[in-house]
Amino acid sequence: MDARNQVQAAVQKVLDKIDVLQHGPPEDLAKNVQGYLHQLSEVDRKAPLLGKRKVPEPAVRFMDEGGSLPTWCADQTRRCLSITKGRKAQTMNLKAFHRSLKEQGWGQ
């Protein structure tokens, strides 16, 4: 299992422990809190395996609000494509403008 998968598995176990804490029987609270703390320490222990990979702060905020990293990436891709299309349209307008000026004798 590669580093990313190891960390993802550890984070998933933390999320599972949170679910147990929220829905588990009250009499098991102490045991469940210990399990949750153990899983958090596992994430801390495995995080260095990721090396210098960085996640942009807006992506972290998006995930904190319940979104997923693939969704954030897809949104960014759509945004970039939209901007690119707009820039291409502007470039085409400039080319047409340039051609029009040349046809009118400018720049000769």
PDB file of C-alpha atoms in Angstrom:
ATOM      1  CA  MET A   1       0.000   0.000   0.000  1.00  0.00           C
ATOM      2  CA  ASP A   2       1.483   3.364  -0.985  1.00  0.00           C
ATOM      3  CA  ALA A   3       1.822   6.314   1.418  1.00  0.00           C
ATOM      4  CA  ARG A   4      -1.271   8.121   0.177  1.00  0.00           C
ATOM      5  CA  ASN A   5      -3.433   5.025   0.628  1.00  0.00           C
ATOM      6  CA  GLN A   6      -2.024   4.423   4.113  1.00  0.00           C
ATOM      7  CA  VAL A   7      -2.874   7.962   5.193  1.00  0.00           C
ATOM      8  CA  GLN A   8      -6.304   7.783   3.558  1.00  0.00           C
ATOM      9  CA  ALA A   9      -7.016   4.534   5.390  1.00  0.00           C
ATOM     10  CA  ALA A  10      -5.964   6.102   8.702  1.00  0.00           C
ATOM     11  CA  VAL A  11      -8.174   9.151   8.076  1.00  0.00           C
ATOM     12  CA  GLN A  12     -11.096   6.878   7.176  1.00  0.00           C
ATOM     13  CA  LYS A  13     -10.655   5.060  10.482  1.00  0.00           C
ATOM     14  CA  VAL A  14     -10.779   8.437  12.281  1.00  0.00           C
ATOM     15  CA  LEU A  15     -14.040   9.212  10.488  1.00  0.00           C
ATOM     16  CA  ASP A  16     -15.380   5.796  11.470  1.00  0.00           C
ATOM     17  CA  LYS A  17     -14.449   6.480  15.104  1.00  0.00           C
ATOM     18  CA  ILE A  18     -16.277   9.817  14.948  1.00  0.00           C
ATOM     19  CA  ASP A  19     -19.363   7.980  13.736  1.00  0.00           C
ATOM     20  CA  VAL A  20     -19.042   5.510  16.635  1.00  0.00           C
ATOM     21  CA  LEU A  21     -18.685   8.402  19.084  1.00  0.00           C
ATOM     22  CA  GLN A  22     -21.803  10.053  17.706  1.00  0.00           C
ATOM     23  CA  HIS A  23     -23.983   6.955  17.550  1.00  0.00           C
ATOM     24  CA  GLY A  24     -22.404   4.477  19.947  1.00  0.00           C
ATOM     25  CA  PRO A  25     -23.838   3.575  23.333  1.00  0.00           C
ATOM     26  CA  PRO A  26     -22.967   6.063  26.127  1.00  0.00           C
ATOM     27  CA  GLU A  27     -21.533   3.302  28.315  1.00  0.00           C
ATOM     28  CA  ASP A  28     -18.774   2.743  25.715  1.00  0.00           C
ATOM     29  CA  LEU A  29     -17.838   6.430  25.546  1.00  0.00           C
ATOM     30  CA  ALA A  30     -14.467   6.141  27.334  1.00  0.00           C
ATOM     31  CA  LYS A  31     -13.400   3.190  25.166  1.00  0.00           C
ATOM     32  CA  ASN A  32     -14.549   4.959  21.994  1.00  0.00           C
ATOM     33  CA  VAL A  33     -12.726   8.190  22.899  1.00  0.00           C
ATOM     34  CA  GLN A  34      -9.544   6.166  23.430  1.00  0.00           C
ATOM     35  CA  GLY A  35     -10.010   4.523  20.035  1.00  0.00           C
ATOM     36  CA  TYR A  36     -10.560   7.926  18.429  1.00  0.00           C
ATOM     37  CA  LEU A  37      -7.404   9.343  20.048  1.00  0.00           C
ATOM     38  CA  HIS A  38      -5.446   6.287  18.939  1.00  0.00           C
ATOM     39  CA  GLN A  39      -6.579   6.770  15.334  1.00  0.00           C
ATOM     40  CA  LEU A  40      -5.660  10.459  15.448  1.00  0.00           C
ATOM     41  CA  SER A  41      -2.154   9.504  16.565  1.00  0.00           C
ATOM     42  CA  GLU A  42      -2.004   7.027  13.650  1.00  0.00           C
ATOM     43  CA  VAL A  43      -2.795   9.839  11.220  1.00  0.00           C
ATOM     44  CA  ASP A  44      -0.069  11.982  12.830  1.00  0.00           C
ATOM     45  CA  ARG A  45       2.367   9.095  12.606  1.00  0.00           C
ATOM     46  CA  LYS A  46       1.603   8.357   8.942  1.00  0.00           C
ATOM     47  CA  ALA A  47       1.309  11.952   7.694  1.00  0.00           C
ATOM     48  CA  PRO A  48       5.087  12.348   7.132  1.00  0.00           C
ATOM     49  CA  LEU A  49       4.858   9.485   4.608  1.00  0.00           C
ATOM     50  CA  LEU A  50       3.237  11.977   2.258  1.00  0.00           C
ATOM     51  CA  GLY A  51       6.465  13.953   2.033  1.00  0.00           C
ATOM     52  CA  LYS A  52       6.213  17.470   0.760  1.00  0.00           C
ATOM     53  CA  ARG A  53       2.841  17.126  -0.933  1.00  0.00           C
ATOM     54  CA  LYS A  54       0.774  20.188  -0.249  1.00  0.00           C
ATOM     55  CA  VAL A  55      -2.933  20.845  -0.535  1.00  0.00           C
ATOM     56  CA  PRO A  56      -4.002  24.429  -1.326  1.00  0.00           C
ATOM     57  CA  GLU A  57      -5.634  26.205   1.599  1.00  0.00           C
ATOM     58  CA  PRO A  58      -8.905  26.833  -0.304  1.00  0.00           C
ATOM     59  CA  ALA A  59      -9.133  23.080  -0.914  1.00  0.00           C
ATOM     60  CA  VAL A  60      -8.689  22.387   2.799  1.00  0.00           C
ATOM     61  CA  ARG A  61     -11.421  24.920   3.635  1.00  0.00           C
ATOM     62  CA  PHE A  62     -13.696  23.283   1.050  1.00  0.00           C
ATOM     63  CA  MET A  63     -13.115  19.865   2.620  1.00  0.00           C
ATOM     64  CA  ASP A  64     -13.673  21.295   6.110  1.00  0.00           C
ATOM     65  CA  GLU A  65     -17.109  22.386   4.906  1.00  0.00           C
ATOM     66  CA  GLY A  66     -17.937  18.831   3.836  1.00  0.00           C
ATOM     67  CA  GLY A  67     -16.677  18.818   0.253  1.00  0.00           C
ATOM     68  CA  SER A  68     -14.250  16.349  -1.239  1.00  0.00           C
ATOM     69  CA  LEU A  69     -10.881  17.026  -2.856  1.00  0.00           C
ATOM     70  CA  PRO A  70     -11.932  15.481  -6.225  1.00  0.00           C
ATOM     71  CA  THR A  71     -14.993  17.771  -6.280  1.00  0.00           C
ATOM     72  CA  TRP A  72     -12.825  20.809  -5.505  1.00  0.00           C
ATOM     73  CA  CYS A  73     -10.383  19.827  -8.266  1.00  0.00           C
ATOM     74  CA  ALA A  74     -13.221  19.345 -10.764  1.00  0.00           C
ATOM     75  CA  ASP A  75     -14.632  22.782  -9.871  1.00  0.00           C
ATOM     76  CA  GLN A  76     -11.195  24.343 -10.375  1.00  0.00           C
ATOM     77  CA  THR A  77     -10.842  22.599 -13.725  1.00  0.00           C
ATOM     78  CA  ARG A  78     -14.247  23.894 -14.876  1.00  0.00           C
ATOM     79  CA  ARG A  79     -13.310  27.391 -13.706  1.00  0.00           C
ATOM     80  CA  CYS A  80      -9.992  27.288 -15.592  1.00  0.00           C
ATOM     81  CA  LEU A  81     -11.673  26.016 -18.762  1.00  0.00           C
ATOM     82  CA  SER A  82     -14.229  28.811 -18.546  1.00  0.00           C
ATOM     83  CA  ILE A  83     -11.492  31.412 -18.144  1.00  0.00           C
ATOM     84  CA  THR A  84      -9.540  29.883 -21.019  1.00  0.00           C
ATOM     85  CA  LYS A  85     -12.583  30.028 -23.310  1.00  0.00           C
ATOM     86  CA  GLY A  86     -13.077  33.681 -22.391  1.00  0.00           C
ATOM     87  CA  ARG A  87      -9.425  34.468 -23.121  1.00  0.00           C
ATOM     88  CA  LYS A  88      -9.620  32.660 -26.478  1.00  0.00           C
ATOM     89  CA  ALA A  89     -12.667  34.739 -27.411  1.00  0.00           C
ATOM     90  CA  GLN A  90     -10.801  37.918 -26.483  1.00  0.00           C
ATOM     91  CA  THR A  91      -7.803  36.805 -28.538  1.00  0.00           C
ATOM     92  CA  MET A  92     -10.026  36.137 -31.536  1.00  0.00           C
ATOM     93  CA  ASN A  93     -11.538  39.615 -31.172  1.00  0.00           C
ATOM     94  CA  LEU A  94      -8.057  41.158 -31.088  1.00  0.00           C
ATOM     95  CA  LYS A  95      -7.029  39.208 -34.194  1.00  0.00           C
ATOM     96  CA  ALA A  96     -10.135  40.398 -36.028  1.00  0.00           C
ATOM     97  CA  PHE A  97      -9.465  43.962 -34.869  1.00  0.00           C
ATOM     98  CA  HIS A  98      -5.851  43.723 -36.056  1.00  0.00           C
ATOM     99  CA  ARG A  99      -6.967  42.351 -39.431  1.00  0.00           C
ATOM    100  CA  SER A 100      -9.527  45.144 -39.751  1.00  0.00           C
ATOM    101  CA  LEU A 101      -6.877  47.795 -39.064  1.00  0.00           C
ATOM    102  CA  LYS A 102      -4.549  46.278 -41.661  1.00  0.00           C
ATOM    103  CA  GLU A 103      -7.375  46.229 -44.224  1.00  0.00           C
ATOM    104  CA  GLN A 104      -7.928  49.922 -43.548  1.00  0.00           C
ATOM    105  CA  GLY A 105      -4.285  50.676 -44.251  1.00  0.00           C
ATOM    106  CA  TRP A 106      -2.999  51.009 -40.713  1.00  0.00           C
ATOM    107  CA  GLY A 107       0.491  49.734 -39.949  1.00  0.00           C
ATOM    108  CA  GLN A 108       1.777  49.884 -43.551  1.00  0.00           C
TER     109      GLN A 108
END
